[in-house]
Tab-separated table of C-alpha atoms in Angstrom:
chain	number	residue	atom	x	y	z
A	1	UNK	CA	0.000	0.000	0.000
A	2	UNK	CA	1.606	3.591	-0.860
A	3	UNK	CA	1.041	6.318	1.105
A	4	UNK	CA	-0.033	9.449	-0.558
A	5	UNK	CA	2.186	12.463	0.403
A	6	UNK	CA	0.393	14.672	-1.756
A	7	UNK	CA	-2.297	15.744	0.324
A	8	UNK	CA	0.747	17.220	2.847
A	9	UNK	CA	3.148	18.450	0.816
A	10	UNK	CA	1.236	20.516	-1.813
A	11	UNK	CA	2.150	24.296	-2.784
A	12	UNK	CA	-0.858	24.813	-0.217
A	13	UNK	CA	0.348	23.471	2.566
A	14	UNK	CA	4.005	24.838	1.574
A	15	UNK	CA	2.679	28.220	1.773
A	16	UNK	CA	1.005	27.801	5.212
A	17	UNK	CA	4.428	26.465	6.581
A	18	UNK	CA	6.408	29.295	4.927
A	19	UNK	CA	4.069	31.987	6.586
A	20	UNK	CA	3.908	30.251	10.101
A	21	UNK	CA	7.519	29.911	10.009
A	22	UNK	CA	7.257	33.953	9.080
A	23	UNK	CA	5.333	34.740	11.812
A	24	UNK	CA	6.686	32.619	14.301
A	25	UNK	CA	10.364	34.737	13.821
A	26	UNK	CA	8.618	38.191	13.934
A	27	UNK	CA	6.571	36.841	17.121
A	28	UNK	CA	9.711	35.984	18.909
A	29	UNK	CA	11.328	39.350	18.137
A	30	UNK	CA	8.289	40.816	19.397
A	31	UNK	CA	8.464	39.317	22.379
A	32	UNK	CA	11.889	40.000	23.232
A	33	UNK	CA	11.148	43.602	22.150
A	34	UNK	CA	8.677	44.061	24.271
A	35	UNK	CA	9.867	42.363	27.193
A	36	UNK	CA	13.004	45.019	26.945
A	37	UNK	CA	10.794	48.014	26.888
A	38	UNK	CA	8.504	46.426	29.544
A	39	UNK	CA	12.155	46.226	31.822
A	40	UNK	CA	13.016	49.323	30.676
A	41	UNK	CA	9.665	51.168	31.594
A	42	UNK	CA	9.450	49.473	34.793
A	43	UNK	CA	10.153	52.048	37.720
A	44	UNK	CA	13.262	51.819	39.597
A	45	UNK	CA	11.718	51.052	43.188
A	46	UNK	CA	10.505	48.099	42.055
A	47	UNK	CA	12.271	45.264	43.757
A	48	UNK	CA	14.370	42.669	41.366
A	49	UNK	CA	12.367	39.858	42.455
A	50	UNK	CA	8.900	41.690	40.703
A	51	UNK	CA	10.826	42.788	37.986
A	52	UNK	CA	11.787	39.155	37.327
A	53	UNK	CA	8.186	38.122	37.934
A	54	UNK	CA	6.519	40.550	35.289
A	55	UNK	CA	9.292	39.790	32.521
A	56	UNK	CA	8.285	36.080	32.282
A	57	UNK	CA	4.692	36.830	32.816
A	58	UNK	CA	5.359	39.041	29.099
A	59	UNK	CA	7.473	36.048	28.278
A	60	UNK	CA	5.236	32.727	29.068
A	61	UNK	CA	2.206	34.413	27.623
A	62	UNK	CA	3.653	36.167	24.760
A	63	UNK	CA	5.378	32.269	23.823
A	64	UNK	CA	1.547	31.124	24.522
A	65	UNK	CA	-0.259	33.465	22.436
A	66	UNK	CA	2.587	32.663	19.323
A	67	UNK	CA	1.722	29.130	19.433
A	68	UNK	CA	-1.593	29.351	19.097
A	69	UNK	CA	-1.645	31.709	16.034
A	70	UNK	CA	0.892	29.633	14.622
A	71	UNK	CA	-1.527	26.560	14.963
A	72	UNK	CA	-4.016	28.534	13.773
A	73	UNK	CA	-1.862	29.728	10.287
A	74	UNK	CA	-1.078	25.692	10.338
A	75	UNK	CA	-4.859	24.336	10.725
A	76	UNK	CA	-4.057	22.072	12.770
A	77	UNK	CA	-6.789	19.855	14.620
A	78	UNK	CA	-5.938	19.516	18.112
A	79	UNK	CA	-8.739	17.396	18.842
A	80	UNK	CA	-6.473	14.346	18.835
A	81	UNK	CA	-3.785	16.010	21.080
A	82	UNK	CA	-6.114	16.656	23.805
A	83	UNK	CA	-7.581	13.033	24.053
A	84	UNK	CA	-3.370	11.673	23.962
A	85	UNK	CA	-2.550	14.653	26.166
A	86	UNK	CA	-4.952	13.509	29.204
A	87	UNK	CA	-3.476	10.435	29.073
A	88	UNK	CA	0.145	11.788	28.945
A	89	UNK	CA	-0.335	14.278	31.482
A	90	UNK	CA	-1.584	11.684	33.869
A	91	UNK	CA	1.819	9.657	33.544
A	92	UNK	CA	3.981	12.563	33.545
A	93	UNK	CA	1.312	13.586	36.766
A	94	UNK	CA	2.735	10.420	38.600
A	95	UNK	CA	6.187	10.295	37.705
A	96	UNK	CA	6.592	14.011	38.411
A	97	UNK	CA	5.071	14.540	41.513
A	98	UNK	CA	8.510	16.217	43.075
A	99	UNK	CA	8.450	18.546	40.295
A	100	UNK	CA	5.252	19.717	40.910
A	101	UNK	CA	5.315	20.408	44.656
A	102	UNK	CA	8.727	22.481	43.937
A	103	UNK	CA	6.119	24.964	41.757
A	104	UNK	CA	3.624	24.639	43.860
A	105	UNK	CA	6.233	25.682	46.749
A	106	UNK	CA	7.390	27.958	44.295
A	107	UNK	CA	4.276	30.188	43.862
A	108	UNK	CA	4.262	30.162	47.899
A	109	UNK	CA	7.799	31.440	47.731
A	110	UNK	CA	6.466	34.621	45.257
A	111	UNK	CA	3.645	35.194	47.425
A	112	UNK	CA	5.250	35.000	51.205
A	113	UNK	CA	8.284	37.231	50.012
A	114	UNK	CA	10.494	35.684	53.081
A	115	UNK	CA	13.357	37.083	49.982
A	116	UNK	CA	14.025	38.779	47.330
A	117	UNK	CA	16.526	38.579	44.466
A	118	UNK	CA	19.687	40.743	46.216
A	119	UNK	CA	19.026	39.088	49.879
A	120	UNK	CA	21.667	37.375	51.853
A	121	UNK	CA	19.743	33.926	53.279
A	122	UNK	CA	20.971	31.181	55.391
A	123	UNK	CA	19.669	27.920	54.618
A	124	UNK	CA	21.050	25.052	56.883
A	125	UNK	CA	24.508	25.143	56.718
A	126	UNK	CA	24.908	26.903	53.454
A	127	UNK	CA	24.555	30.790	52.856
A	128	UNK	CA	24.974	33.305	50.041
A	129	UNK	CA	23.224	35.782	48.038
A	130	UNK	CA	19.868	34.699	45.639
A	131	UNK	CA	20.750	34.867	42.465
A	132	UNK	CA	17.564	34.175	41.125
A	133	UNK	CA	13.944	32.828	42.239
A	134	UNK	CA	13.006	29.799	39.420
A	135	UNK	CA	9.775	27.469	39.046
A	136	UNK	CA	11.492	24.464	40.273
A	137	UNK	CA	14.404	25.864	42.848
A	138	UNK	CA	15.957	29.314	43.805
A	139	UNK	CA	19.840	29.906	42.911
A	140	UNK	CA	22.192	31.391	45.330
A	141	UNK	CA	25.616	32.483	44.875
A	142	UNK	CA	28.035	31.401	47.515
A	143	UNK	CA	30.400	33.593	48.938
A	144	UNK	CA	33.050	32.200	46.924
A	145	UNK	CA	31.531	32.410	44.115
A	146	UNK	CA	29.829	29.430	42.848
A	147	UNK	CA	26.304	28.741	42.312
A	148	UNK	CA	24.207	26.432	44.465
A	149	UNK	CA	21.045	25.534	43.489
A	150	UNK	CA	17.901	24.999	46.016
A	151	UNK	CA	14.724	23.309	45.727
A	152	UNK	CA	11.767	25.447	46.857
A	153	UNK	CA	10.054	22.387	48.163
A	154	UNK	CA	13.763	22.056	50.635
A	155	UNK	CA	12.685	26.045	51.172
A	156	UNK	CA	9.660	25.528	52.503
A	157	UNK	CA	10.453	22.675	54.725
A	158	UNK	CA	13.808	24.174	55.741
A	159	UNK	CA	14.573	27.155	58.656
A	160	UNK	CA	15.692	29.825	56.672
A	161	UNK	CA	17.402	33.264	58.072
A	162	UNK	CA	17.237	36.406	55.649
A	163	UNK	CA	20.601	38.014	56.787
A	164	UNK	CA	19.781	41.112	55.338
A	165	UNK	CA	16.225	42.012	55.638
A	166	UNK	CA	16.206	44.807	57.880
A	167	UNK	CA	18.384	48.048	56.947
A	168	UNK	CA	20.369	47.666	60.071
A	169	UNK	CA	21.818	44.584	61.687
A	170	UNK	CA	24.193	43.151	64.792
A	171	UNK	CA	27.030	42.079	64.533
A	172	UNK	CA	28.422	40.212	67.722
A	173	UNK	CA	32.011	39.892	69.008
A	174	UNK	CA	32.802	37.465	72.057
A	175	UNK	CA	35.978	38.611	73.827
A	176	UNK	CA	37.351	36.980	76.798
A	177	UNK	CA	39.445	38.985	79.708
A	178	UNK	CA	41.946	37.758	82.238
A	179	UNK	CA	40.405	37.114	85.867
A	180	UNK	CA	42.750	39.884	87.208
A	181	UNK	CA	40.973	42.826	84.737
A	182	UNK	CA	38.976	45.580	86.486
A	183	UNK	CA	35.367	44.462	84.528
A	184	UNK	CA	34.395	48.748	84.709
A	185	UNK	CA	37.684	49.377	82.930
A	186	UNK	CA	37.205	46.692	80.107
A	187	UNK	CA	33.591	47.843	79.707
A	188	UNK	CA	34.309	52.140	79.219
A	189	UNK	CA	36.994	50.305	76.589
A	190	UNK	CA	34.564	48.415	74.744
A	191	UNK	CA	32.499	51.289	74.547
A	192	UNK	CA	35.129	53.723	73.485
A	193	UNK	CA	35.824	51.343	70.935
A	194	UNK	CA	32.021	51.200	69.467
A	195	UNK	CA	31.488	54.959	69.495
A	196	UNK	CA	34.999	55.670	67.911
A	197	UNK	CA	34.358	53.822	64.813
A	198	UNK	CA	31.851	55.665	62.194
A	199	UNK	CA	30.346	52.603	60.992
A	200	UNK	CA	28.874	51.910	64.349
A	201	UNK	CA	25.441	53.362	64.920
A	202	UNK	CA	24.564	55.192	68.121
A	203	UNK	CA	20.940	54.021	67.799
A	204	UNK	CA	20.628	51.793	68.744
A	205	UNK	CA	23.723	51.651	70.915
A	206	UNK	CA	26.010	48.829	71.481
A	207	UNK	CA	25.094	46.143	73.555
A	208	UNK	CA	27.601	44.935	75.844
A	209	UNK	CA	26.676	41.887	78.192
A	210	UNK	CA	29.279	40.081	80.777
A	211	UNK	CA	28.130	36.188	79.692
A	212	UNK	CA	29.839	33.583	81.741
A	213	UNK	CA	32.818	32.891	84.068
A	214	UNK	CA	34.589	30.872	81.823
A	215	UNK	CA	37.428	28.206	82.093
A	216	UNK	CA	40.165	30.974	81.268
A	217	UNK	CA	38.835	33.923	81.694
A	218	UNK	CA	35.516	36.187	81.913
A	219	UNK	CA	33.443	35.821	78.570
A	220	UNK	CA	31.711	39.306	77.285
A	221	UNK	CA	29.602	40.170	74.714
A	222	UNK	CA	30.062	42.995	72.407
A	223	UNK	CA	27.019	43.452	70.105
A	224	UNK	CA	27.817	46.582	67.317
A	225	UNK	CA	24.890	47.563	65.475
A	226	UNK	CA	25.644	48.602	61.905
A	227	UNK	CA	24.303	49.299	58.160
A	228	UNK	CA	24.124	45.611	56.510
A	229	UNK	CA	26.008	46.463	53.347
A	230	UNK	CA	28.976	47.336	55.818
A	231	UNK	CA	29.443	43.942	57.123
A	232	UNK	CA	32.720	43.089	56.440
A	233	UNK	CA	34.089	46.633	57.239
A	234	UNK	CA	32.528	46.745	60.650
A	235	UNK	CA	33.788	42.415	61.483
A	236	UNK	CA	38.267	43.834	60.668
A	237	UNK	CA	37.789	47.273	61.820
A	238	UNK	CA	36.220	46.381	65.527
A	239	UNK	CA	38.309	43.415	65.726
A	240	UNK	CA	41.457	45.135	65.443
A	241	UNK	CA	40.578	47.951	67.478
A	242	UNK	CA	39.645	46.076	70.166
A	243	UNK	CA	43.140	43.974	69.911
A	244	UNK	CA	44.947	47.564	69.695
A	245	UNK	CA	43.193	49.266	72.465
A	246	UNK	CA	43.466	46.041	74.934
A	247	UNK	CA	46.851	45.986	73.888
A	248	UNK	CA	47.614	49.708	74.371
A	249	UNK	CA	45.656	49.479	77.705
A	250	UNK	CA	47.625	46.547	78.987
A	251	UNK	CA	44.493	43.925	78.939
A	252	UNK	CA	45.108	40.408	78.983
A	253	UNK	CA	43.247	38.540	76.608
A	254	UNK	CA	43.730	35.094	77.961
A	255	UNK	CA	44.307	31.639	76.331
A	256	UNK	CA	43.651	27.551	77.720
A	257	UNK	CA	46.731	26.796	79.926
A	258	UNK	CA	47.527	24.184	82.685
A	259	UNK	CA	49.526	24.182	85.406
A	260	UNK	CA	50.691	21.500	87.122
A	261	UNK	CA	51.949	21.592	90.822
A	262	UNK	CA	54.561	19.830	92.464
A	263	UNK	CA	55.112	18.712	96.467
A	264	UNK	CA	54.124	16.853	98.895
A	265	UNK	CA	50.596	16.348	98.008
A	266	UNK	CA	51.062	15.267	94.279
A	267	UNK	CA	53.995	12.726	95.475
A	268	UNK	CA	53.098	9.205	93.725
A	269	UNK	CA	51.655	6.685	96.062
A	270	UNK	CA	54.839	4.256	97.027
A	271	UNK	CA	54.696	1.120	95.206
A	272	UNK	CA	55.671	-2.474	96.683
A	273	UNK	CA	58.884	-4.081	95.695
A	274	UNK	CA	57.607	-7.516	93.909
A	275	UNK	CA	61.458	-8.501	93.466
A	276	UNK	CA	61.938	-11.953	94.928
A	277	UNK	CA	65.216	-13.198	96.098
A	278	UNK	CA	67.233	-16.388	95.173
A	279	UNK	CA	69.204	-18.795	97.589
């Protein structure tokens, strides 16, 4: 039996492909057009995270819209599709349950805005900046650099800390002080230190908190409040001013040590001679 290609390949048919191929080019310049003046018309105190949001709304249903007029140019029947696609869909369904509760978790994600695209999150043990907020998982660039990728159904599940939500932040510094330190000394220091530098804020002022009588020495808490993007400024500068000014001040930072005493009362017990002797 020969199959008849005629009926497809006829200067009709040519003609429909040559236009849908036509329009689907022009569409997808379109698109990309207009998602660029979309971005570009977008105002600037939008957050990254909407921005993101409204480009791939333009982008999903501009693709959308495309393939239906192309269908349309095509005449195709989709009849047949839709009876095979119920039946696909409910495999795929099954075998991709996972993926679907990481967009369902996803869409929570969007709507709870615990982040944004910019944020510095903790998530377990790992933590970096978000790199970008996705369908399926969220990206986040580590600190050195490389890019870690995060399924939103593990965000969901998972205790997450937003580092940098709030303008402001504290950054704590445990120091520890020799037994022999006058405590009202160490603690004018510590504050001398926190007003001198101009990264710390005066409002609200530094905390400073004598914790625990430790195995060395007395544990304090220094808690500098500070501007988040000045993190890493605020961590070297306090450090080493507090090293400088205990230093200048003649403060003993102390360190584990033993000591061992010797006399009378660490003398071994005597042992018993066990040496027998011959005749």
């Amino acid at each position: 039996m020969e199959f008849d290609f005629s009926k497809y390949f006829n200067a009709e048919n040519l003609e429909r492909l040559m236009w849908a191929l036509i329009i689907l080019v022009v569409g997808v310049v379109i698109i990309y057009a207009l998602a660029f003046i979309v971005k570009r018309l977008l105002p600037k105190s939008l957050s990254q995270q909407r921005k993101m949001i409204i480009q791939r709304l333009v982008y999903y249903s501009g693709f959308i819209l495309l393939a239906f007029i192309v269908i349309a140019q095509l005449k195709i029947n989709l009849a047949p599709f839709f009876g095979a696609a119920g039946v696909i869909g409910l495999v795929i369904g099954v075998a991709s349950q996972t993926s679907i509760g990481n967009i369902v978790s996803g869409f929570f994600l969007v709507g709870e805005k615990s982040f944004e695209i910019g944020d510095v999150i903790k998530v377990g043990d790992k933590a970096g900046t978000v790199f970008s907020i996705d369908l399926l998982s969220i990206k986040i660039r580590t600190f050195d650099n490389q890019l870690l990728r995060i399924p939103n159904q593990t965000i969901i599940s998972t205790e997450l800390i937003n580092v940098t939500r709030f303008p402001i932040r504290r950054l704590d510094f445990n120091v520890s002080v020799a037994y022999k330190e006058d405590l009202a000394k160490v603690k004018t220091l510590l504050e001398e230190v926190a007003k001198a530098n101009p990264l710390s804020l005066d409002e609200p002022e530094p905390l400073i908190v004598f914790k625990d009588f430790g195995a060395s020495g007395i544990d304090i808490l220094l808690g500098i409040w500070f501007e988040k993007q000045n993190y890493l400024k605020v961590k070297n500068s306090i450090f080493q001013e507090i090293k400088a000014r205990f230093d200048a001040e003649g403060i003993e930072i102390p360190f584990p040590h033993v000591t061992l005493y010797t006399g009378e009362a660490t003398k071994p017990f005597p042992v018993m001679n066990t040496t027998t002797s011959k005749k």
